[in-house]
Amino acid sequence: MAEADAVIVGSGVNGLVAAAELALAGWSVVLVEREPNIGGFIATEERTLPGYLHDTYSSWHPLFVSGPAYARLGELLHRHGLEYRNTEEWVTASVADDGRVTLAHRDPRRTAEDFAHDEDRAAYLAALGRLGDNMVAIGGLMSGELRSPAVFRPAAALLRGGGRRGVERWVRSVATSGRGYTRTEFRGDEVDHLFAPWLLHAGLSPDHASGAFLMTLLAAGLHGVGVPVVAGGAGRFLDAFTSLLTTTGVRVETGTRADRILVEQGRAVGVASGGRVFRARRAVLASVTPTALYGTLLPQGAVRSELRDEARRFRYGRAAMQIHVALSQPLGWRDPRLNTIPIVHLSDGSGSTGIACAEAEAGLLPRRPTVVVGQQYVLDSSRVPPGAAALWLQLQEVPFTPRGDSAGELDTAQGWTPELAQGYADRVLNRIARHAPDLPGKVLAVDVIAPPDLTRRNPNAVDGDPYGGSVELDQSFLWRPLPSPGRHATDIRGLWHIGASTHPGPGLGGVSGHMVATTLTTGARFARLPRLSAGRRIRG
Ligand SMILES: Cc1cc2nc3c(=O)[nH]c(=O)nc-3n(C[C@H](O)[C@H](O)[C@H](O)COP(=O)(O)OP(=O)(O)OC[C@H]3O[C@@H](n4cnc5c(N)ncnc54)[C@H](O)[C@@H]3O)c2cc1C
């Protein structure tokens, strides 16, 4: 039996951040991971040919470098070998089916210069300006425990900044979809074309509420921090963490699946894996879905039945798919400005992306999927052999259980067979070839990761959802992970819930791991607001 101050289940970015921060504060830590390697959805592998280093899953680190975990750990990680590559120039672009291209530069003014209408330029810069003026407050809310008095300070700052009308404006933007926002605020379609596909990276569709708020936040992030990738591949991020965890004495147990969280007298006291027990003197942190936490890991009867019901009803979002392509040479786009852009979206904006999302949510393979074309080699040529190139293609509008094909071409009756995955990958490659006709002649090898492969790799990707649960408004902010806890502290003393299924949601920010580690090590008094039970009523 091993014993430590904290036992952490799951070595995704949040588990890694929490382990490092707790260890730096002097806690002894055991990190338990079921896979042979740490990292969750972070990995770099030669998936196609020797010499081609593909970021198998996640790749882009804007959320990490702009978040509080990086503020705490960044310098240390750099000392342990982490290096980023980024651009100060054109950062992202969208290409419509008719070949129309809209580009975004790191400089918001240069981006807006290409908009057709003066009033759109002004509206775009004004929206970014408003966000910039309130960024400290909004950052505080996005990385703070929402159901705690910690929220009062950023909320008051927001009120001071814009008054009641200003706060209402933010609340309204959280209630508004991306499509609604761009239709209301802009005469031309440049903002919609550029940023509607970016909503997919937040797990939304153009018609989901909170798209208006997130579109502005995403745009500000791209202008502010760009799209950093890890030099040599995302795996080097894990190397830096491994080195840091080793020097801080964290014990990492890979190949060890947590089967149960041990609870004694209402307190989490450890984790059981097969015949092994890891005792936790002070805390257990679980980076898992609510489905796993309340459905299988906790003993029956350890929590209220309402909570189990809420966990049972937790919804998962659309599935995702990843395609890696080894190229003999860089892609030659019809529009040569795209040759040096790290992230290109094939999308008409809300129009085609909205249709593809609806098709996927109806169980259909989209006819015209939004294709995320990652060209990391333009930032980091060390990932490919000299003179060669590679594409990181992401599809975020696929059904986990396909019921048909919108194009009527592919047979989905047997589910995600290798033939179906290959057939859909061919559709995606043909779509790119319309805008880069030399693609077919440059393809050396293709690797396809279908939705069930994501679930096999990481049980947090239930139904192939890359984001740990739907991030629609009713499962975000105050209501993530679940409506009644709505925070990282659980009903069980000493048990903390972290990871993409918890606030502030998916991505590589590592924020929930950081928040819980901070609460534990600074003894924050306000980890939660008292819950009002029937016996404790507010008296007026
Ligand atoms: C294909 C893809 C591309 C993405 N691209 C980006 C990107 O470029 N930028 C970005 O910011 N975000 C991206 N994301 C999202 C981002 O990767 C995730 O939101 C983030 O990695 C989730 O981190 P996490 O801390 O929740 O843990 P996860 O990465 O979900 O890892 C959880 C870990 O816990 C382990 N685990 C689960 N249950 C147990 C158990 N019972 N016992 C032991 N171990 C267990 C799992 O094996 C896993 O290793 C992408 C996601 C995918 C799938």
XYZ file of C-alpha atoms and ligand atoms in Angstrom:
593
model
C 0.000 0.000 0.000
C 1.302 3.441 -0.977
C 0.406 6.599 0.910
C 0.650 10.266 -0.067
C -0.942 13.592 0.767
C -2.795 13.563 -2.559
C -3.745 10.858 -5.021
C -4.655 12.132 -8.478
C -6.555 9.993 -10.977
C -5.763 10.827 -14.618
C -2.652 12.411 -16.117
C -4.240 14.767 -18.662
C -3.148 18.382 -18.527
C -5.256 19.088 -15.420
C -3.849 16.118 -13.512
C -0.307 17.133 -14.482
C -0.814 20.747 -13.429
C -2.386 19.752 -10.119
C 0.386 17.230 -9.399
C 3.129 19.770 -10.115
C 1.545 22.581 -8.118
C 0.763 20.406 -5.096
C 4.276 18.954 -5.120
C 5.816 22.430 -5.370
C 3.824 23.360 -2.267
C 5.410 20.460 -0.400
C 2.677 17.836 -0.754
C 3.566 14.241 -1.524
C 1.641 13.159 -4.623
C 0.799 9.926 -6.442
C -0.489 10.328 -10.006
C -2.418 7.295 -11.264
C -2.857 6.783 -15.036
C -4.473 3.792 -16.736
C -2.535 4.173 -20.002
C 1.145 3.210 -20.374
C 1.974 6.900 -21.006
C 0.953 10.115 -19.289
C -0.796 12.989 -21.078
C -4.379 12.002 -21.920
C -5.097 13.796 -25.183
C -1.506 15.014 -25.486
C 0.886 12.842 -27.487
C 3.329 13.011 -30.397
C 3.884 9.921 -32.511
C 5.344 8.896 -35.866
C 1.907 7.811 -37.025
C 2.591 7.772 -40.752
C 6.265 7.455 -41.719
C 9.613 7.639 -39.918
C 10.685 11.243 -39.368
C 7.107 12.614 -39.359
C 6.157 13.684 -35.822
C 2.388 14.093 -35.619
C 0.611 15.581 -32.614
C -1.796 12.671 -32.368
C -4.554 14.639 -30.605
C -4.224 18.201 -29.255
C -1.571 20.504 -30.637
C -2.294 24.220 -30.123
C -1.464 25.811 -26.767
C -3.095 29.281 -26.690
C -5.245 28.272 -23.726
C -2.248 27.059 -21.755
C -0.017 30.080 -22.327
C -2.819 32.544 -21.562
C -3.988 30.791 -18.405
C -3.126 30.804 -14.705
C -1.402 27.398 -14.764
C 1.195 28.745 -17.185
C 1.621 31.849 -15.041
C 2.493 29.525 -12.154
C 4.448 26.792 -13.955
C 5.586 28.277 -17.280
C 9.018 29.424 -16.229
C 9.737 26.103 -14.525
C 8.544 24.113 -17.540
C 10.786 26.182 -19.805
C 13.683 25.377 -17.495
C 12.746 21.719 -17.922
C 12.943 21.979 -21.709
C 9.597 23.348 -22.943
C 9.867 25.634 -25.984
C 7.131 27.128 -28.105
C 6.980 28.123 -31.762
C 4.462 30.764 -32.811
C 3.753 33.405 -35.423
C 3.563 37.180 -35.233
C 1.996 37.339 -38.706
C -1.149 35.876 -40.297
C -2.508 33.347 -37.857
C -5.688 31.765 -39.223
C -7.895 31.813 -42.316
C -11.167 30.452 -43.650
C -11.686 29.253 -47.218
C -15.213 29.063 -48.619
C -16.319 26.531 -51.217
C -16.198 29.243 -53.896
C -12.540 29.920 -53.026
C -13.171 33.147 -51.086
C -10.531 33.574 -48.346
C -10.760 35.588 -45.115
C -7.600 36.015 -43.065
C -6.789 37.005 -39.501
C -3.493 38.592 -38.518
C -2.036 38.764 -35.012
C -2.713 42.500 -35.283
C -6.486 43.075 -35.030
C -6.219 46.299 -37.058
C -4.580 44.538 -39.996
C -7.315 41.911 -39.784
C -10.073 44.519 -39.842
C -8.469 46.440 -42.733
C -9.663 43.707 -45.102
C -13.312 43.969 -44.018
C -15.512 45.464 -46.734
C -17.475 47.845 -44.499
C -16.116 50.665 -42.339
C -18.722 50.061 -39.653
C -17.649 46.396 -39.398
C -14.045 47.428 -38.819
C -15.169 49.734 -36.046
C -17.534 47.153 -34.527
C -14.856 44.433 -34.535
C -12.223 46.602 -32.893
C -14.765 47.969 -30.407
C -15.795 44.433 -29.355
C -12.143 43.493 -28.804
C -11.580 46.752 -26.950
C -14.508 46.091 -24.592
C -13.150 42.632 -23.886
C -9.654 44.006 -23.325
C -10.992 46.605 -20.863
C -12.727 43.865 -18.875
C -10.246 41.038 -19.407
C -9.041 40.868 -15.825
C -12.598 40.526 -14.537
C -13.639 38.042 -17.217
C -10.430 36.053 -16.775
C -11.187 35.973 -13.045
C -14.630 34.532 -13.720
C -13.379 32.015 -16.278
C -10.652 30.742 -13.976
C -12.416 31.184 -10.649
C -14.712 28.973 -8.613
C -18.087 30.336 -9.720
C -20.121 29.099 -6.780
C -17.891 30.745 -4.245
C -17.337 34.227 -2.867
C -14.168 34.300 -5.009
C -16.542 35.365 -7.756
C -17.519 38.617 -6.036
C -14.327 40.503 -6.833
C -14.313 39.934 -10.630
C -18.088 40.440 -10.760
C -17.707 43.772 -8.937
C -14.892 44.763 -11.308
C -17.153 44.004 -14.275
C -19.868 46.172 -12.752
C -17.419 49.004 -12.064
C -16.108 48.754 -15.633
C -19.406 49.011 -17.499
C -22.187 49.549 -15.002
C -25.404 47.566 -15.038
C -25.785 47.989 -18.799
C -22.263 46.714 -19.367
C -22.855 43.610 -17.254
C -26.158 42.983 -19.016
C -24.365 43.200 -22.331
C -21.968 40.429 -21.265
C -24.798 38.276 -19.940
C -26.670 38.777 -23.213
C -23.605 37.747 -25.205
C -23.481 34.524 -23.171
C -27.112 33.902 -24.148
C -26.523 34.652 -27.855
C -25.313 32.289 -30.560
C -22.337 33.063 -32.782
C -24.579 33.242 -35.822
C -26.965 35.601 -34.020
C -24.060 37.809 -32.976
C -22.498 38.191 -36.415
C -25.901 38.871 -38.011
C -26.704 41.531 -35.446
C -23.362 43.299 -35.276
C -21.847 43.102 -38.770
C -23.024 44.033 -42.268
C -20.443 41.920 -44.074
C -19.669 38.272 -43.433
C -15.918 38.367 -42.693
C -16.246 37.915 -38.931
C -18.718 35.086 -39.386
C -16.541 33.419 -42.015
C -13.434 33.624 -39.852
C -14.769 32.757 -36.428
C -17.877 30.555 -36.855
C -15.598 27.527 -37.485
C -13.533 28.451 -34.432
C -16.622 27.795 -32.306
C -16.092 24.104 -33.057
C -12.861 24.304 -31.040
C -14.952 25.366 -28.068
C -17.268 22.383 -28.634
C -20.140 24.561 -29.887
C -21.960 25.000 -33.182
C -22.795 28.391 -34.739
C -26.329 28.142 -33.337
C -25.489 27.339 -29.729
C -25.903 29.956 -27.016
C -22.689 31.530 -25.668
C -21.175 31.555 -29.168
C -21.282 35.368 -29.209
C -19.213 35.587 -26.028
C -16.802 32.839 -27.076
C -16.297 34.202 -30.605
C -14.947 37.447 -29.183
C -12.863 35.573 -26.622
C -11.427 33.272 -29.314
C -10.629 36.218 -31.589
C -8.933 38.063 -28.728
C -6.918 34.938 -27.912
C -5.706 34.551 -31.501
C -4.666 38.201 -31.683
C -3.199 38.194 -28.190
C -1.247 34.945 -27.947
C -1.400 33.438 -31.454
C -1.289 29.672 -31.886
C 1.784 28.411 -30.013
C 2.854 24.833 -30.700
C 5.501 22.928 -28.787
C 8.892 22.804 -30.514
C 9.527 19.205 -31.535
C 5.905 18.163 -30.934
C 3.411 18.202 -28.067
C 5.172 15.184 -26.568
C 7.946 17.565 -25.463
C 5.372 19.256 -23.206
C 5.019 15.898 -21.461
C 8.805 15.516 -21.304
C 9.035 18.867 -19.510
C 6.285 17.835 -17.075
C 7.919 14.446 -16.482
C 11.182 16.154 -15.627
C 9.431 18.650 -13.324
C 7.387 15.933 -11.597
C 10.506 13.826 -11.102
C 12.416 16.657 -9.459
C 9.467 17.464 -7.206
C 9.127 13.833 -6.126
C 5.737 13.014 -7.683
C 5.234 9.280 -7.996
C 3.688 8.479 -11.391
C 1.910 5.119 -11.666
C 1.149 4.451 -15.337
C -0.707 1.347 -16.489
C -2.797 1.678 -13.336
C -6.543 2.088 -13.715
C -8.386 3.459 -10.706
C -11.310 1.098 -10.098
C -12.738 2.700 -6.982
C -12.398 5.776 -4.830
C -12.292 4.700 -1.205
C -14.625 6.563 1.132
C -14.607 6.223 4.909
C -17.019 8.148 7.123
C -17.904 10.556 4.334
C -14.288 11.299 3.454
C -12.249 10.196 0.412
C -9.243 8.309 1.747
C -7.684 6.789 -1.342
C -7.951 4.937 -4.602
C -8.069 1.206 -5.325
C -6.652 -0.320 -8.495
C -6.868 -4.086 -8.876
C -5.334 -5.403 -5.683
C -3.424 -2.172 -4.972
C -4.433 0.685 -2.708
C -3.133 4.260 -2.794
C -4.060 5.986 0.460
C -4.600 9.747 0.419
C -3.977 11.623 3.657
C -5.443 14.938 2.488
C -7.131 14.785 -0.936
C -8.180 12.688 -3.904
C -8.462 14.524 -7.231
C -10.345 12.756 -10.034
C -9.916 13.882 -13.646
C -12.780 11.808 -14.994
C -16.295 12.338 -16.338
C -19.273 12.685 -13.986
C -20.513 9.436 -15.534
C -17.430 7.594 -14.277
C -17.139 9.420 -10.951
C -20.717 8.949 -9.786
C -21.499 5.840 -11.841
C -18.591 3.507 -11.126
C -15.763 5.001 -9.063
C -17.683 6.004 -5.950
C -19.306 3.354 -3.776
C -23.091 3.050 -3.965
C -24.686 5.175 -1.287
C -21.687 7.503 -0.934
C -23.576 10.395 -2.543
C -27.145 11.636 -2.765
C -29.286 9.827 -5.320
C -30.167 13.195 -6.989
C -26.499 13.625 -7.774
C -26.271 10.197 -9.344
C -29.351 11.075 -11.414
C -27.761 14.318 -12.586
C -24.597 12.419 -13.531
C -26.666 9.853 -15.414
C -28.242 12.664 -17.444
C -24.909 14.392 -18.239
C -24.831 14.754 -22.048
C -21.924 14.209 -24.406
C -21.334 16.303 -27.503
C -20.572 15.509 -31.122
C -17.742 13.090 -31.808
C -14.451 14.035 -33.457
C -12.044 12.464 -35.877
C -8.383 13.118 -36.601
C -6.476 12.536 -39.845
C -2.687 12.758 -40.156
C -1.132 13.137 -43.594
C 2.549 12.835 -44.504
C 3.388 14.997 -47.546
C 6.478 14.913 -49.737
C 6.417 18.744 -49.913
C 4.436 21.660 -48.475
C 0.924 22.094 -49.808
C 0.489 24.564 -52.678
C -2.789 26.359 -52.032
C -4.550 28.111 -54.930
C -4.379 31.211 -52.762
C -0.661 31.309 -51.868
C -1.344 33.414 -48.769
C -2.553 30.170 -47.156
C 0.822 28.459 -47.558
C 2.147 29.996 -44.341
C -1.009 30.027 -42.206
C -0.852 27.603 -39.247
C -4.617 26.917 -39.027
C -6.925 27.044 -42.054
C -10.631 26.196 -41.894
C -12.550 24.971 -44.920
C -15.938 26.506 -44.220
C -18.410 29.041 -45.578
C -18.937 30.284 -41.998
C -22.157 29.726 -40.037
C -23.831 28.492 -43.229
C -21.866 25.333 -44.005
C -20.607 24.777 -40.456
C -24.145 25.055 -39.061
C -25.415 22.494 -41.571
C -22.534 20.090 -40.882
C -23.119 20.351 -37.108
C -26.838 19.658 -37.570
C -26.090 16.680 -39.804
C -23.646 15.202 -37.278
C -26.078 15.760 -34.420
C -28.727 13.927 -36.476
C -26.345 10.973 -36.859
C -25.316 11.748 -40.446
C -21.877 12.102 -41.973
C -21.742 15.686 -43.240
C -21.619 16.227 -46.983
C -19.468 19.361 -46.654
C -17.629 19.007 -43.337
C -15.712 21.878 -41.798
C -12.093 20.780 -42.122
C -9.501 22.124 -39.709
C -6.223 22.069 -41.623
C -3.305 22.332 -39.210
C 0.023 23.164 -40.867
C 2.302 23.005 -37.824
C 5.351 22.612 -40.059
C 5.153 26.295 -41.001
C 5.938 27.067 -37.343
C 8.207 24.115 -36.568
C 10.045 22.437 -39.437
C 11.768 20.008 -37.032
C 8.642 17.817 -37.058
C 9.099 16.652 -40.655
C 12.035 15.499 -42.789
C 13.877 18.344 -44.588
C 11.704 19.854 -47.338
C 8.673 17.729 -46.405
C 5.378 18.667 -44.733
C 2.498 17.148 -42.770
C -1.160 17.992 -42.204
C -3.048 17.714 -38.909
C -6.696 17.471 -39.944
C -9.455 17.717 -37.411
C -13.161 17.015 -37.928
C -15.440 18.073 -35.135
C -18.782 17.329 -36.777
C -19.024 13.554 -36.838
C -21.575 11.219 -35.252
C -20.355 8.481 -32.911
C -23.006 6.114 -34.248
C -23.516 7.009 -37.908
C -27.036 6.427 -39.204
C -26.397 7.536 -42.748
C -24.384 9.722 -45.086
C -25.746 13.113 -46.141
C -23.983 12.712 -49.470
C -25.544 9.270 -49.985
C -22.164 7.793 -50.914
C -20.830 5.872 -47.907
C -22.301 2.767 -46.316
C -22.693 3.385 -42.584
C -24.633 0.213 -41.736
C -21.679 -1.424 -39.940
C -20.663 1.696 -38.009
C -17.083 2.975 -37.970
C -15.360 0.237 -39.975
C -11.863 0.961 -41.368
C -13.533 1.242 -44.810
C -15.961 3.899 -43.610
C -13.195 5.850 -41.858
C -11.056 5.707 -45.014
C -14.009 6.677 -47.231
C -14.749 9.706 -45.094
C -11.048 10.642 -44.992
C -11.073 10.568 -48.812
C -13.997 13.027 -48.811
C -12.006 15.318 -46.551
C -8.859 15.104 -48.691
C -10.890 15.780 -51.853
C -12.337 18.835 -50.177
C -8.841 20.166 -49.479
C -7.700 19.315 -53.018
C -10.330 21.701 -54.440
C -8.302 24.509 -52.883
C -4.857 22.884 -53.126
C -4.886 20.851 -56.362
C -1.368 19.472 -55.859
C -2.412 17.583 -52.698
C -3.017 14.112 -54.236
C 0.437 14.039 -55.832
C 2.146 14.911 -52.543
C 0.404 12.459 -50.178
C 2.810 9.766 -48.951
C 0.763 8.242 -46.124
C -2.501 8.812 -44.245
C -3.457 7.813 -40.704
C -7.099 8.001 -39.598
C -8.298 8.139 -35.980
C -12.050 7.479 -35.906
C -14.368 8.396 -32.994
C -14.262 4.927 -31.349
C -10.437 5.147 -31.361
C -10.675 8.310 -29.233
C -12.886 6.536 -26.705
C -10.556 3.540 -26.598
C -7.598 5.836 -25.930
C -9.293 7.902 -23.255
C -12.448 6.882 -21.362
C -13.197 10.572 -20.786
C -14.062 10.788 -24.513
C -17.442 9.141 -24.035
C -19.099 8.560 -27.444
C -16.030 10.038 -29.140
C -16.651 13.486 -27.608
C -13.209 15.139 -27.451
C -14.360 17.709 -24.898
C -15.484 15.629 -21.901
C -19.189 16.423 -22.276
C -21.398 18.827 -24.186
C -20.467 22.443 -23.500
C -23.856 23.880 -24.317
C -24.829 26.634 -21.919
C -26.839 24.384 -19.573
C -23.692 22.279 -18.979
C -21.221 25.144 -18.689
C -20.151 27.805 -16.202
C -22.312 27.455 -13.040
C -23.636 24.112 -14.213
C -20.404 22.273 -14.975
C -19.781 19.493 -14.077
C -23.370 19.124 -12.837
C -26.090 21.572 -11.816
C -26.059 20.824 -8.112
C -22.369 20.634 -7.284
C -21.414 23.227 -9.951
C -17.905 23.379 -8.496
C -14.788 21.270 -8.006
C -15.344 20.384 -4.365
C -17.698 17.420 -4.150
C -20.167 16.353 -1.476
C -17.496 13.970 -0.196
C -14.874 15.619 1.962
C -11.401 15.424 0.481
C -12.672 14.524 -3.021
C -12.188 17.038 -5.822
C -13.422 16.809 -9.396
C -11.138 18.226 -12.124
C -10.685 17.886 -15.895
C -12.534 18.874 -19.057
C -15.905 17.840 -17.611
C -15.584 20.559 -14.958
C -15.489 24.383 -15.140
C -14.034 26.045 -17.205
C -14.341 23.059 -19.538
C -12.150 21.487 -22.191
C -8.856 22.630 -23.669
C -5.259 22.660 -22.590
C -5.574 25.483 -20.052
C -5.079 23.156 -17.079
C -7.286 25.597 -15.184
C -9.316 23.179 -13.068
C -6.149 21.400 -11.910
C -4.653 24.772 -11.026
C -7.782 25.983 -9.227
C -8.028 22.929 -7.007
C -4.297 22.868 -6.244
C -4.486 26.559 -5.315
C -7.496 26.019 -3.075
C -5.791 23.106 -1.337
C -2.420 24.741 -0.848
C -3.505 28.243 0.067
C -6.255 26.946 2.311
C -8.707 29.185 0.450
C -11.594 29.633 2.819
C -14.137 29.997 0.075
C -13.960 26.787 -1.899
C -17.730 26.718 -1.892
C -20.802 28.671 -0.972
C -22.834 26.991 1.735
C -25.623 24.923 0.195
C -29.024 25.825 1.557
C -30.810 22.724 2.719
C -34.464 22.513 3.694
C -33.476 23.052 7.300
C -31.532 26.286 6.639
C -33.697 29.011 5.241
C -32.785 32.561 4.450
C -34.519 34.919 6.829
C -35.437 38.332 5.536
C -8.216 15.169 -31.253
C -8.230 16.284 -30.241
C -7.603 17.488 -30.534
C -7.618 18.532 -29.603
N -6.935 19.680 -29.883
C -6.803 20.630 -28.924
C -5.907 21.715 -29.109
O -5.192 21.788 -30.102
N -5.848 22.664 -28.138
C -6.596 22.579 -26.996
O -6.509 23.484 -26.151
N -7.418 21.517 -26.770
C -7.516 20.536 -27.697
N -8.295 19.434 -27.469
C -8.996 19.318 -26.175
C -8.004 18.963 -25.070
O -7.048 18.065 -25.564
C -8.709 18.326 -23.880
O -9.806 19.131 -23.482
C -7.747 18.186 -22.702
O -6.581 17.504 -23.097
C -8.435 17.459 -21.567
O -7.552 17.392 -20.482
P -7.962 16.699 -19.117
O -7.050 17.238 -18.083
O -9.427 16.816 -18.904
O -7.592 15.169 -19.272
P -7.629 14.100 -20.481
O -6.728 14.553 -21.578
O -9.040 13.794 -20.790
O -6.935 12.902 -19.781
C -7.534 12.173 -18.740
C -6.625 11.020 -18.398
O -7.219 10.302 -17.326
C -7.023 8.919 -17.556
N -8.057 8.200 -16.817
C -9.399 8.293 -16.974
N -10.022 7.458 -16.123
C -9.045 6.850 -15.402
C -9.055 5.878 -14.350
N -10.194 5.353 -13.874
N -7.871 5.488 -13.831
C -6.697 6.002 -14.285
N -6.634 6.902 -15.290
C -7.797 7.328 -15.833
C -7.144 8.768 -19.060
O -6.512 7.586 -19.516
C -6.437 10.039 -19.546
O -5.066 9.809 -19.754
C -8.298 18.372 -28.367
C -8.926 17.153 -28.076
C -8.874 16.113 -28.990
C -9.502 14.802 -28.641
